[in-house]
GROMACS .gro file of C-alpha atoms in nm:
model
  490
    1LEU     CA    1  -1.193  -1.481   1.139
    2ILE     CA    2  -1.197  -1.100   1.024
    3LEU     CA    3  -0.865  -0.967   1.006
    4LYS     CA    4  -0.756  -0.538   0.952
    5ILE     CA    5  -0.570  -0.448   0.679
    6SER     CA    6  -0.353  -0.151   0.691
    7LEU     CA    7  -0.434   0.124   0.457
    8LEU     CA    8  -0.074   0.305   0.442
    9GLU     CA    9  -0.134   0.570   0.157
   10GLU     CA   10  -0.408   0.760   0.037
   11LYS     CA   11  -0.317   0.994  -0.208
   12ILE     CA   12  -0.493   1.346  -0.206
   13PRO     CA   13  -0.670   1.447  -0.509
   14THR     CA   14  -0.399   1.451  -0.783
   15PRO     CA   15  -0.414   1.798  -1.037
   16LYS     CA   16  -0.293   1.764  -1.390
   17MET     CA   17   0.084   1.734  -1.440
   18ARG     CA   18   0.257   1.827  -1.768
   19LEU     CA   19   0.456   1.540  -1.878
   20LEU     CA   20   0.802   1.527  -1.988
   21HIS     CA   21   1.005   1.437  -2.291
   22CYS     CA   22   1.174   1.098  -2.264
   23PRO     CA   23   0.917   0.853  -2.150
   24LEU     CA   24   1.008   0.482  -2.023
   25PRO     CA   25   0.831   0.288  -2.299
   26SER     CA   26   0.510   0.289  -2.236
   27PRO     CA   27   0.247   0.021  -2.230
   28SER     CA   28  -0.097   0.032  -2.355
   29PRO     CA   29  -0.367   0.237  -2.172
   30PRO     CA   30  -0.513  -0.003  -1.912
   31LEU     CA   31  -0.890  -0.109  -2.015
   32LEU     CA   32  -1.021  -0.039  -1.668
   33THR     CA   33  -1.142   0.226  -1.560
   34SER     CA   34  -0.886   0.483  -1.353
   35PHE     CA   35  -0.883   0.498  -1.014
   36SER     CA   36  -0.715   0.663  -0.696
   37PRO     CA   37  -0.403   0.442  -0.548
   38ILE     CA   38  -0.408   0.343  -0.235
   39LYS     CA   39  -0.178   0.123  -0.060
   40ALA     CA   40  -0.235  -0.162   0.180
   41SER     CA   41  -0.097  -0.453   0.402
   42ILE     CA   42  -0.240  -0.755   0.629
   43LEU     CA   43  -0.119  -0.620   0.993
   44PRO     CA   44   0.010  -0.818   1.251
   45LYS     CA   45  -0.329  -1.001   1.445
   46LYS     CA   46  -0.446  -0.824   1.765
   47SER     CA   47  -0.588  -1.075   2.037
   48SER     CA   48  -0.832  -0.827   2.168
   49PHE     CA   49  -1.045  -0.834   1.888
   50ILE     CA   50  -0.923  -1.047   1.591
   51SER     CA   51  -1.193  -1.325   1.621
   52HIS     CA   52  -1.458  -1.038   1.528
   53HIS     CA   53  -1.275  -0.841   1.231
   54LYS     CA   54  -1.291  -1.033   0.839
   55PRO     CA   55  -1.048  -0.966   0.596
   56LEU     CA   56  -1.102  -0.728   0.304
   57GLN     CA   57  -0.846  -0.804   0.096
   58GLN     CA   58  -0.487  -0.679   0.041
   59LEU     CA   59  -0.421  -0.395  -0.159
   60LEU     CA   60  -0.082  -0.433  -0.275
   61SER     CA   61   0.168  -0.527  -0.034
   62THR     CA   62   0.132  -0.455  -0.237
   63GLY     CA   63   0.092  -0.319  -0.528
   64VAL     CA   64   0.043  -0.126  -0.841
   65SER     CA   65  -0.192   0.193  -0.942
   66PHE     CA   66  -0.514   0.039  -0.898
   67VAL     CA   67  -0.833   0.057  -1.147
   68LEU     CA   68  -1.175   0.012  -1.032
   69SER     CA   69  -1.317  -0.343  -1.189
   70LEU     CA   70  -1.618  -0.279  -1.477
   71GLY     CA   71  -1.707  -0.637  -1.428
   72LEU     CA   72  -1.722  -0.845  -1.138
   73LEU     CA   73  -1.563  -1.026  -0.844
   74VAL     CA   74  -1.605  -1.410  -0.817
   75SER     CA   75  -1.619  -1.391  -0.427
   76ALA     CA   76  -1.818  -1.741  -0.356
   77PRO     CA   77  -1.586  -2.024  -0.282
   78VAL     CA   78  -1.415  -2.262  -0.635
   79SER     CA   79  -1.536  -2.637  -0.540
   80ILE     CA   80  -1.197  -2.799  -0.566
   81ALA     CA   81  -1.158  -3.112  -0.837
   82LEU     CA   82  -0.796  -3.331  -0.838
   83GLU     CA   83  -0.784  -3.272  -1.264
   84SER     CA   84  -0.437  -3.403  -1.325
   85PRO     CA   85  -0.413  -3.780  -1.217
   86SER     CA   86  -0.072  -3.734  -1.222
   87LEU     CA   87  -0.075  -3.457  -0.988
   88GLN     CA   88  -0.302  -3.622  -0.721
   89PRO     CA   89  -0.179  -3.639  -0.372
   90SER     CA   90  -0.068  -3.978  -0.326
   91ASN     CA   91  -0.130  -4.028   0.076
   92SER     CA   92  -0.510  -4.107   0.097
   93SER     CA   93  -0.514  -3.979   0.447
   94LEU     CA   94  -0.396  -3.695   0.354
   95GLU     CA   95  -0.675  -3.661   0.071
   96VAL     CA   96  -0.964  -3.695   0.368
   97ILE     CA   97  -0.783  -3.422   0.602
   98CYS     CA   98  -0.818  -3.164   0.329
   99ARG     CA   99  -1.126  -3.248   0.231
  100ASP     CA  100  -1.264  -3.237   0.577
  101ASN     CA  101  -1.055  -2.879   0.626
  102GLU     CA  102  -1.235  -2.754   0.326
  103ALA     CA  103  -1.594  -2.891   0.431
  104LYS     CA  104  -1.551  -2.762   0.743
  105GLU     CA  105  -1.414  -2.422   0.571
  106VAL     CA  106  -1.766  -2.366   0.351
  107TYR     CA  107  -2.028  -2.472   0.659
  108GLU     CA  108  -1.779  -2.205   0.866
  109LYS     CA  109  -1.878  -1.941   0.603
  110ASP     CA  110  -2.232  -2.011   0.568
  111THR     CA  111  -2.291  -1.994   0.888
  112GLU     CA  112  -2.178  -1.647   0.933
  113VAL     CA  113  -2.341  -1.537   0.660
  114SER     CA  114  -2.705  -1.677   0.801
  115LYS     CA  115  -2.599  -1.530   1.172
  116VAL     CA  116  -2.853  -1.203   1.197
  117VAL     CA  117  -2.621  -0.949   1.262
  118SER     CA  118  -2.812  -0.649   1.530
  119ASN     CA  119  -2.771  -0.278   1.483
  120GLU     CA  120  -2.640  -0.271   1.847
  121SER     CA  121  -2.341  -0.514   1.738
  122ILE     CA  122  -2.236  -0.297   1.418
  123VAL     CA  123  -2.197  -0.033   1.666
  124GLU     CA  124  -2.046  -0.175   1.914
  125GLU     CA  125  -1.755  -0.324   1.700
  126ALA     CA  126  -1.692   0.047   1.520
  127TRP     CA  127  -1.623   0.161   1.882
  128GLN     CA  128  -1.407  -0.145   1.986
  129ILE     CA  129  -1.188  -0.102   1.683
  130VAL     CA  130  -1.106   0.275   1.752
  131ASN     CA  131  -1.059   0.222   2.114
  132ASP     CA  132  -0.830  -0.066   2.055
  133SER     CA  133  -0.647   0.078   1.761
  134PHE     CA  134  -0.678   0.454   1.676
  135LEU     CA  135  -0.409   0.699   1.719
  136ASN     CA  136  -0.502   1.047   1.816
  137THR     CA  137  -0.297   1.298   1.621
  138SER     CA  138  -0.482   1.600   1.652
  139ASP     CA  139  -0.359   1.887   1.903
  140ARG     CA  140  -0.662   1.879   2.082
  141ARG     CA  141  -0.749   1.617   2.328
  142SER     CA  142  -1.025   1.480   2.171
  143TRP     CA  143  -0.991   1.077   2.255
  144SER     CA  144  -0.925   0.932   2.562
  145PRO     CA  145  -1.002   0.581   2.682
  146GLU     CA  146  -1.246   0.721   2.993
  147SER     CA  147  -1.415   0.951   2.770
  148TRP     CA  148  -1.435   0.698   2.454
  149LEU     CA  149  -1.582   0.392   2.692
  150GLN     CA  150  -1.858   0.664   2.801
  151LYS     CA  151  -1.943   0.723   2.475
  152LYS     CA  152  -1.970   0.375   2.423
  153ASP     CA  153  -2.228   0.343   2.728
  154ASP     CA  154  -2.434   0.638   2.645
  155ILE     CA  155  -2.448   0.485   2.240
  156LEU     CA  156  -2.595   0.141   2.370
  157SER     CA  157  -2.821   0.269   2.636
  158SER     CA  158  -3.132   0.215   2.399
  159SER     CA  159  -3.233   0.037   2.119
  160ILE     CA  160  -3.100   0.049   1.738
  161GLN     CA  161  -3.438  -0.036   1.539
  162THR     CA  162  -3.299   0.056   1.175
  163ARG     CA  163  -3.020   0.001   1.000
  164SER     CA  164  -2.923   0.345   0.885
  165LYS     CA  165  -2.952   0.469   1.247
  166ALA     CA  166  -2.663   0.240   1.317
  167HIS     CA  167  -2.480   0.429   1.068
  168ASP     CA  168  -2.510   0.774   1.175
  169ILE     CA  169  -2.441   0.693   1.472
  170ILE     CA  170  -2.080   0.572   1.332
  171LYS     CA  171  -2.045   0.832   1.158
  172ARG     CA  172  -2.103   1.065   1.463
  173MET     CA  173  -1.919   0.886   1.680
  174LEU     CA  174  -1.606   0.914   1.406
  175ALA     CA  175  -1.644   1.273   1.359
  176SER     CA  176  -1.631   1.331   1.742
  177LEU     CA  177  -1.306   1.199   1.739
  178GLY     CA  178  -1.185   1.516   1.509
  179ASP     CA  179  -0.985   1.322   1.283
  180PRO     CA  180  -1.050   1.369   0.913
  181TYR     CA  181  -0.889   1.035   0.750
  182THR     CA  182  -1.082   0.867   1.025
  183ARG     CA  183  -1.449   0.752   0.857
  184PHE     CA  184  -1.732   0.529   0.778
  185LEU     CA  185  -1.745   0.350   0.471
  186SER     CA  186  -2.140   0.235   0.368
  187PRO     CA  187  -2.124  -0.126   0.246
  188GLU     CA  188  -2.117  -0.001  -0.099
  189GLN     CA  189  -1.822   0.167  -0.078
  190PHE     CA  190  -1.682  -0.066   0.106
  191SER     CA  191  -1.706  -0.375  -0.126
  192LYS     CA  192  -1.577  -0.126  -0.441
  193MET     CA  193  -1.248  -0.173  -0.242
  194ALA     CA  194  -1.294  -0.550  -0.342
  195ARG     CA  195  -1.254  -0.492  -0.694
  196TYR     CA  196  -0.895  -0.415  -0.692
  197ASP     CA  197  -0.735  -0.546  -0.989
  198MET     CA  198  -0.322  -0.461  -0.918
  199THR     CA  199  -0.174  -0.713  -1.128
  200GLY     CA  200  -0.285  -0.649  -1.466
  201ILE     CA  201  -0.429  -1.003  -1.531
  202GLY     CA  202  -0.733  -1.001  -1.307
  203VAL     CA  203  -0.627  -1.151  -0.920
  204ASN     CA  204  -0.627  -0.997  -0.575
  205LEU     CA  205  -0.284  -1.137  -0.404
  206ARG     CA  206  -0.327  -1.178  -0.017
  207ASP     CA  207  -0.043  -1.249   0.230
  208VAL     CA  208  -0.158  -1.534   0.461
  209PRO     CA  209   0.091  -1.727   0.710
  210ASP     CA  210   0.250  -2.068   0.608
  211GLY     CA  211   0.248  -2.174   0.906
  212ASN     CA  212   0.643  -2.208   0.921
  213GLY     CA  213   0.677  -1.847   1.044
  214GLY     CA  214   0.694  -1.733   0.703
  215SER     CA  215   0.416  -1.614   0.413
  216LYS     CA  216   0.308  -1.734   0.128
  217LEU     CA  217   0.058  -1.603  -0.125
  218LYS     CA  218  -0.322  -1.639  -0.192
  219VAL     CA  219  -0.574  -1.543  -0.474
  220LEU     CA  220  -0.825  -1.341  -0.247
  221GLY     CA  221  -1.056  -1.295  -0.573
  222LEU     CA  222  -1.072  -1.247  -0.959
  223LEU     CA  223  -1.197  -1.043  -1.152
  224LEU     CA  224  -1.518  -1.230  -1.397
  225ASP     CA  225  -1.400  -1.393  -1.694
  226GLY     CA  226  -1.108  -1.205  -1.684
  227PRO     CA  227  -0.786  -1.309  -1.827
  228ALA     CA  228  -0.673  -1.560  -1.492
  229HIS     CA  229  -0.972  -1.660  -1.455
  230ASN     CA  230  -1.008  -1.807  -1.799
  231ALA     CA  231  -0.730  -1.936  -1.818
  232GLY     CA  232  -0.794  -2.126  -1.500
  233VAL     CA  233  -0.690  -1.992  -1.197
  234ARG     CA  234  -0.956  -2.008  -0.906
  235GLN     CA  235  -0.991  -1.861  -0.634
  236GLY     CA  236  -0.824  -1.985  -0.299
  237ASP     CA  237  -0.539  -2.095  -0.515
  238GLU     CA  238  -0.175  -2.005  -0.390
  239LEU     CA  239   0.028  -1.894  -0.631
  240ILE     CA  240   0.391  -2.053  -0.619
  241SER     CA  241   0.558  -1.872  -0.868
  242VAL     CA  242   0.607  -1.614  -1.187
  243ASN     CA  243   0.840  -1.672  -1.456
  244GLY     CA  244   1.000  -1.938  -1.236
  245VAL     CA  245   1.074  -1.709  -0.935
  246ASP     CA  246   0.965  -1.900  -0.659
  247MET     CA  247   0.706  -1.681  -0.474
  248LEU     CA  248   0.763  -1.889  -0.127
  249GLY     CA  249   0.825  -1.541   0.170
  250LYS     CA  250   0.772  -1.299  -0.094
  251SER     CA  251   0.491  -1.000  -0.050
  252SER     CA  252   0.257  -0.916  -0.292
  253PHE     CA  253   0.424  -0.592  -0.370
  254GLU     CA  254   0.656  -0.810  -0.496
  255ALA     CA  255   0.419  -1.037  -0.758
  256SER     CA  256   0.247  -0.774  -0.849
  257SER     CA  257   0.561  -0.603  -1.030
  258LEU     CA  258   0.648  -0.915  -1.192
  259LEU     CA  259   0.323  -1.004  -1.318
  260LEU     CA  260   0.281  -0.671  -1.481
  261GLY     CA  261   0.391  -0.625  -1.828
  262PRO     CA  262   0.285  -0.468  -2.157
  263ASN     CA  263  -0.080  -0.515  -2.295
  264GLY     CA  264  -0.097  -0.857  -2.469
  265THR     CA  265   0.163  -1.001  -2.340
  266SER     CA  266   0.226  -1.315  -2.164
  267VAL     CA  267   0.338  -1.392  -1.786
  268ASN     CA  268   0.342  -1.779  -1.679
  269ILE     CA  269   0.254  -1.815  -1.310
  270MET     CA  270   0.257  -2.192  -1.076
  271VAL     CA  271  -0.038  -2.200  -0.869
  272LYS     CA  272  -0.111  -2.474  -0.616
  273HIS     CA  273  -0.529  -2.511  -0.606
  274GLY     CA  274  -0.685  -2.551  -0.278
  275ASN     CA  275  -0.479  -2.647   0.030
  276CYS     CA  276  -0.351  -2.996  -0.095
  277GLY     CA  277  -0.267  -2.929  -0.493
  278PRO     CA  278  -0.238  -3.020  -0.792
  279VAL     CA  279  -0.014  -2.780  -0.860
  280GLN     CA  280  -0.082  -2.621  -1.267
  281SER     CA  281   0.162  -2.450  -1.498
  282ILE     CA  282  -0.085  -2.184  -1.652
  283ASP     CA  283   0.000  -1.894  -1.914
  284VAL     CA  284  -0.222  -1.630  -1.861
  285GLU     CA  285  -0.258  -1.295  -2.123
  286ARG     CA  286  -0.186  -0.961  -1.953
  287GLN     CA  287  -0.520  -0.696  -2.037
  288SER     CA  288  -0.453  -0.444  -1.818
  289ILE     CA  289  -0.119  -0.281  -1.640
  290ALA     CA  290   0.010   0.022  -1.470
  291LYS     CA  291   0.152   0.280  -1.645
  292THR     CA  292   0.556   0.399  -1.598
  293PRO     CA  293   0.552   0.698  -1.377
  294VAL     CA  294   0.933   0.761  -1.473
  295PHE     CA  295   0.985   1.058  -1.719
  296TYR     CA  296   1.385   1.135  -1.794
  297ARG     CA  297   1.626   1.316  -1.971
  298LEU     CA  298   2.031   1.429  -1.979
  299GLU     CA  299   2.081   1.808  -1.924
  300GLN     CA  300   2.401   1.976  -2.039
  301ILE     CA  301   2.513   2.285  -1.740
  302GLU     CA  302   2.806   2.483  -1.652
  303ASN     CA  303   2.905   2.527  -2.064
  304GLY     CA  304   2.816   2.153  -2.183
  305SER     CA  305   3.056   2.089  -1.904
  306THR     CA  306   2.859   1.902  -1.696
  307SER     CA  307   2.608   1.655  -1.809
  308VAL     CA  308   2.284   1.573  -1.530
  309GLY     CA  309   2.039   1.300  -1.545
  310TYR     CA  310   1.659   1.479  -1.448
  311VAL     CA  311   1.434   1.203  -1.391
  312ARG     CA  312   1.039   1.322  -1.306
  313LEU     CA  313   0.853   1.069  -1.081
  314LYS     CA  314   0.499   1.120  -1.148
  315GLU     CA  315   0.393   0.858  -0.855
  316PHE     CA  316   0.483   0.559  -0.633
  317ASN     CA  317   0.339   0.226  -0.811
  318ALA     CA  318   0.451  -0.111  -0.887
  319LEU     CA  319   0.699   0.016  -1.183
  320ALA     CA  320   0.832   0.300  -1.004
  321ARG     CA  321   1.130   0.133  -0.863
  322LYS     CA  322   1.199  -0.041  -1.153
  323ASP     CA  323   1.133   0.233  -1.433
  324LEU     CA  324   1.357   0.410  -1.210
  325VAL     CA  325   1.613   0.179  -1.170
  326THR     CA  326   1.655   0.187  -1.574
  327ALA     CA  327   1.637   0.523  -1.657
  328ILE     CA  328   1.928   0.573  -1.404
  329LYS     CA  329   2.116   0.319  -1.468
  330ARG     CA  330   2.075   0.465  -1.897
  331LEU     CA  331   2.150   0.857  -1.779
  332GLU     CA  332   2.481   0.758  -1.618
  333GLY     CA  333   2.544   0.565  -1.908
  334MET     CA  334   2.461   0.877  -2.121
  335GLY     CA  335   2.743   1.037  -1.847
  336ALA     CA  336   2.551   1.184  -1.610
  337SER     CA  337   2.730   1.274  -1.319
  338SER     CA  338   2.492   1.384  -1.077
  339PHE     CA  339   2.107   1.357  -1.069
  340VAL     CA  340   1.785   1.580  -1.006
  341LEU     CA  341   1.500   1.354  -0.850
  342ASP     CA  342   1.124   1.619  -0.938
  343LEU     CA  343   0.902   1.511  -0.673
  344ARG     CA  344   0.654   1.831  -0.674
  345ASP     CA  345   0.319   1.729  -0.802
  346ASN     CA  346   0.373   1.378  -0.673
  347LEU     CA  347   0.082   1.338  -0.394
  348GLY     CA  348   0.219   0.977  -0.287
  349GLY     CA  349   0.087   0.644  -0.442
  350LEU     CA  350   0.214   0.327  -0.233
  351VAL     CA  351   0.413   0.373   0.049
  352GLN     CA  352   0.590   0.040  -0.016
  353ALA     CA  353   0.748   0.173  -0.344
  354GLY     CA  354   0.866   0.499  -0.164
  355ILE     CA  355   0.983   0.321   0.086
  356GLU     CA  356   1.234   0.109  -0.219
  357ILE     CA  357   1.319   0.398  -0.392
  358ALA     CA  358   1.435   0.550  -0.082
  359LYS     CA  359   1.667   0.248  -0.041
  360LEU     CA  360   1.812   0.282  -0.420
  361PHE     CA  361   1.992   0.581  -0.264
  362LEU     CA  362   2.113   0.492   0.080
  363ASN     CA  363   2.437   0.255   0.247
  364GLU     CA  364   2.346  -0.041   0.461
  365GLY     CA  365   2.162   0.027   0.789
  366ASP     CA  366   2.041   0.432   0.676
  367ALA     CA  367   1.713   0.468   0.830
  368VAL     CA  368   1.456   0.532   0.598
  369ILE     CA  369   1.178   0.628   0.774
  370ASN     CA  370   0.972   0.501   1.126
  371THR     CA  371   0.622   0.438   1.182
  372VAL     CA  372   0.474   0.476   1.559
  373GLY     CA  373   0.130   0.373   1.686
  374ARG     CA  374  -0.027   0.360   2.062
  375ASP     CA  375   0.018  -0.073   1.942
  376PRO     CA  376   0.324  -0.158   1.980
  377GLN     CA  377   0.273  -0.363   1.635
  378TYR     CA  378   0.257  -0.022   1.439
  379THR     CA  379   0.629   0.100   1.561
  380ARG     CA  380   0.903  -0.031   1.326
  381ASN     CA  381   1.215   0.141   1.206
  382ILE     CA  382   1.272   0.077   0.779
  383VAL     CA  383   1.667   0.068   0.693
  384ALA     CA  384   1.822   0.016   0.344
  385GLU     CA  385   2.009  -0.355   0.349
  386ALA     CA  386   2.201  -0.269   0.125
  387PRO     CA  387   2.509  -0.068  -0.064
  388PRO     CA  388   2.290   0.261  -0.265
  389LEU     CA  389   2.234   0.184  -0.689
  390ILE     CA  390   2.443   0.531  -0.727
  391THR     CA  391   2.654   0.798  -0.465
  392ALA     CA  392   2.655   1.076  -0.671
  393PRO     CA  393   2.482   1.394  -0.543
  394VAL     CA  394   2.136   1.428  -0.593
  395ILE     CA  395   1.887   1.737  -0.559
  396VAL     CA  396   1.540   1.668  -0.495
  397LEU     CA  397   1.241   1.860  -0.650
  398VAL     CA  398   0.927   1.978  -0.438
  399ASN     CA  399   0.650   2.155  -0.353
  400LYS     CA  400   0.333   2.198  -0.174
  401SER     CA  401   0.155   1.892  -0.382
  402THR     CA  402   0.481   1.665  -0.251
  403ALA     CA  403   0.318   1.436  -0.024
  404SER     CA  404   0.306   1.089   0.127
  405ALA     CA  405   0.536   0.878   0.022
  406SER     CA  406   0.705   1.169  -0.186
  407GLU     CA  407   0.787   1.299   0.143
  408ILE     CA  408   0.943   0.976   0.249
  409VAL     CA  409   1.151   0.955  -0.029
  410ALA     CA  410   1.303   1.339   0.032
  411THR     CA  411   1.317   1.285   0.426
  412ALA     CA  412   1.481   0.967   0.425
  413LEU     CA  413   1.808   1.127   0.114
  414HIS     CA  414   1.788   1.445   0.283
  415ASP     CA  415   1.827   1.299   0.630
  416ASN     CA  416   2.087   1.092   0.528
  417CYS     CA  417   2.294   1.351   0.335
  418ARG     CA  418   2.241   1.184  -0.009
  419ALA     CA  419   2.044   1.460  -0.120
  420VAL     CA  420   1.952   1.896  -0.098
  421LEU     CA  421   1.557   1.963  -0.100
  422VAL     CA  422   1.487   2.259  -0.340
  423GLY     CA  423   1.186   2.412  -0.409
  424ASP     CA  424   0.839   2.495  -0.140
  425LYS     CA  425   0.738   2.359   0.172
  426THR     CA  426   0.551   2.001   0.087
  427TYR     CA  427   0.217   1.866   0.193
  428GLY     CA  428   0.235   1.715   0.521
  429LYS     CA  429   0.078   1.405   0.495
  430GLY     CA  430   0.255   1.133   0.716
  431LEU     CA  431  -0.061   0.923   0.845
  432ILE     CA  432  -0.072   0.584   0.877
  433GLN     CA  433  -0.453   0.427   0.828
  434SER     CA  434  -0.636   0.080   0.834
  435VAL     CA  435  -0.942  -0.047   0.716
  436PHE     CA  436  -1.186  -0.273   0.891
  437GLU     CA  437  -1.507  -0.474   0.772
  438LEU     CA  438  -1.801  -0.490   0.997
  439PRO     CA  439  -2.078  -0.749   1.029
  440ASP     CA  440  -2.288  -0.593   0.773
  441GLY     CA  441  -2.077  -0.517   0.512
  442SER     CA  442  -1.961  -0.230   0.586
  443GLY     CA  443  -1.679  -0.046   0.671
  444VAL     CA  444  -1.430   0.197   0.900
  445VAL     CA  445  -1.136   0.349   0.819
  446VAL     CA  446  -0.878   0.491   1.103
  447THR     CA  447  -0.607   0.602   1.200
  448ILE     CA  448  -0.365   0.405   1.396
  449GLY     CA  449  -0.033   0.571   1.359
  450LYS     CA  450   0.218   0.823   1.179
  451TYR     CA  451   0.547   0.868   0.972
  452VAL     CA  452   0.887   0.980   1.211
  453THR     CA  453   1.199   1.092   0.947
  454PRO     CA  454   1.526   0.933   0.991
  455ASN     CA  455   1.614   1.306   1.256
  456HIS     CA  456   1.270   1.199   1.381
  457MET     CA  457   1.047   1.437   1.274
  458ASP     CA  458   0.664   1.448   1.295
  459ILE     CA  459   0.584   1.466   0.934
  460ASN     CA  460   0.199   1.515   0.948
  461GLY     CA  461   0.081   1.853   0.940
  462ASN     CA  462   0.369   2.020   0.981
  463GLY     CA  463   0.553   1.915   0.605
  464VAL     CA  464   0.902   1.970   0.486
  465GLU     CA  465   1.139   2.297   0.436
  466PRO     CA  466   1.346   2.283   0.137
  467ASP     CA  467   1.726   2.381   0.186
  468PHE     CA  468   1.697   2.595  -0.114
  469ARG     CA  469   1.433   2.853  -0.264
  470ASN     CA  470   1.559   2.835  -0.556
  471PHE     CA  471   1.780   2.598  -0.823
  472PRO     CA  472   2.119   2.634  -0.678
  473ALA     CA  473   2.513   2.562  -0.807
  474TRP     CA  474   2.657   2.235  -0.781
  475ASN     CA  475   2.924   2.360  -0.567
  476GLU     CA  476   2.657   2.493  -0.340
  477VAL     CA  477   2.509   2.154  -0.326
  478ASN     CA  478   2.820   1.951  -0.278
  479ASN     CA  479   2.914   2.182   0.035
  480ARG     CA  480   2.593   2.149   0.189
  481LEU     CA  481   2.625   1.758   0.173
  482SER     CA  482   2.992   1.774   0.285
  483LYS     CA  483   2.919   1.987   0.572
  484CYS     CA  484   2.600   1.743   0.673
  485HIS     CA  485   2.818   1.423   0.674
  486LYS     CA  486   3.051   1.618   0.890
  487GLN     CA  487   2.754   1.694   1.105
  488GLN     CA  488   2.662   1.345   1.145
  489ASP     CA  489   3.024   1.221   1.224
  490GLY     CA  490   3.128   1.501   1.445
   0.00000   0.00000   0.00000
């Protein structure tokens, strides 16, 4: 089966940023080449075309700031050998079933590879993906079911002689939508997405259904000769636990956060090889990690009578929430009675990280963000599930380069009367894209939804206006938040 993955965040090119005084302890630089972070998670299946689309990978539900591997990805299925007799399944019929299933999977993959893919079928599948999922967010009516059906008839009325011609047709077809984020990926561009190491130990993780209404984590890919590969982790393994924490029902975002750590340290993982075991405990030495994006300091204002905790968040990666919690607790211990969260020049990162950070400041039941799309599966309301970490007043600093996940955090705190916004109007990036693989290894990125703030404002193309252009006095902040609460209660 070919699945689709949701590209929930794509950062705008990052300008150079000034670092502040009090970084959290930062590990060694990653060994791999840096790559712009994006966020993706596997979306629910769509019955109209689920039989046509093949999963690339889950780019971290997940997640950390991604790095482009300098090695090769182990992509072929790995043969399963029951290495420890004491761990072998005792039920012989179960062993037969497992061997039959594995043989069937190998046969189906070999059969799929051997199929000849026509140029027309590639173009038609790209057309079908847009037809099923594309959300038109532009002002001009550049897309309608009727016009899109006519385009299919026009394109496929004659044979397409070469693969490059097919790709050119797809590019022009997508360009006609008038959406700058919907675009074609060559096989080379698409294959690079399969070489992200999101964990620091050289594995890619993917959430898959467990057959009981829940999910489990599978190893989608391995960095050849990477830490996990050399330690004995295999493609297709199920991740059972990380340092004793059960992974059943956990997202790859949560797992990646636990797998990350300082360069040279070890993490213990339990994996199940194949569908039927054995289960193995493996210690893996970390070799690459995400740097902390959090910098903080304590400021004394009003002639030293008031202490303010200043926190700069550079981007949203898997360390962002954990390190932000650490910084806030330290600042509270130092006497901070109010906080400044600096999101200037923060162009985004992992949307899930942004959502989890927003929840830290919100009351249980408060809305974080709403997502909307043509398909109901892309429409959901995300709320905070627990009491806030702090209740102190917050100022959020924003500017024209505050985008995507940063705008989600800023609007969640603002619309729930937890913070005032200070600075300049934000960028205005609030679209959701999915990445789909085509039969020849190329791909398409398609806009399938958008974000709407708790107060039902469309972020995309609009940005968010601050409450103050210049830094206000704290009594003004308290008055503004008090007035906001009264308006909500009234």
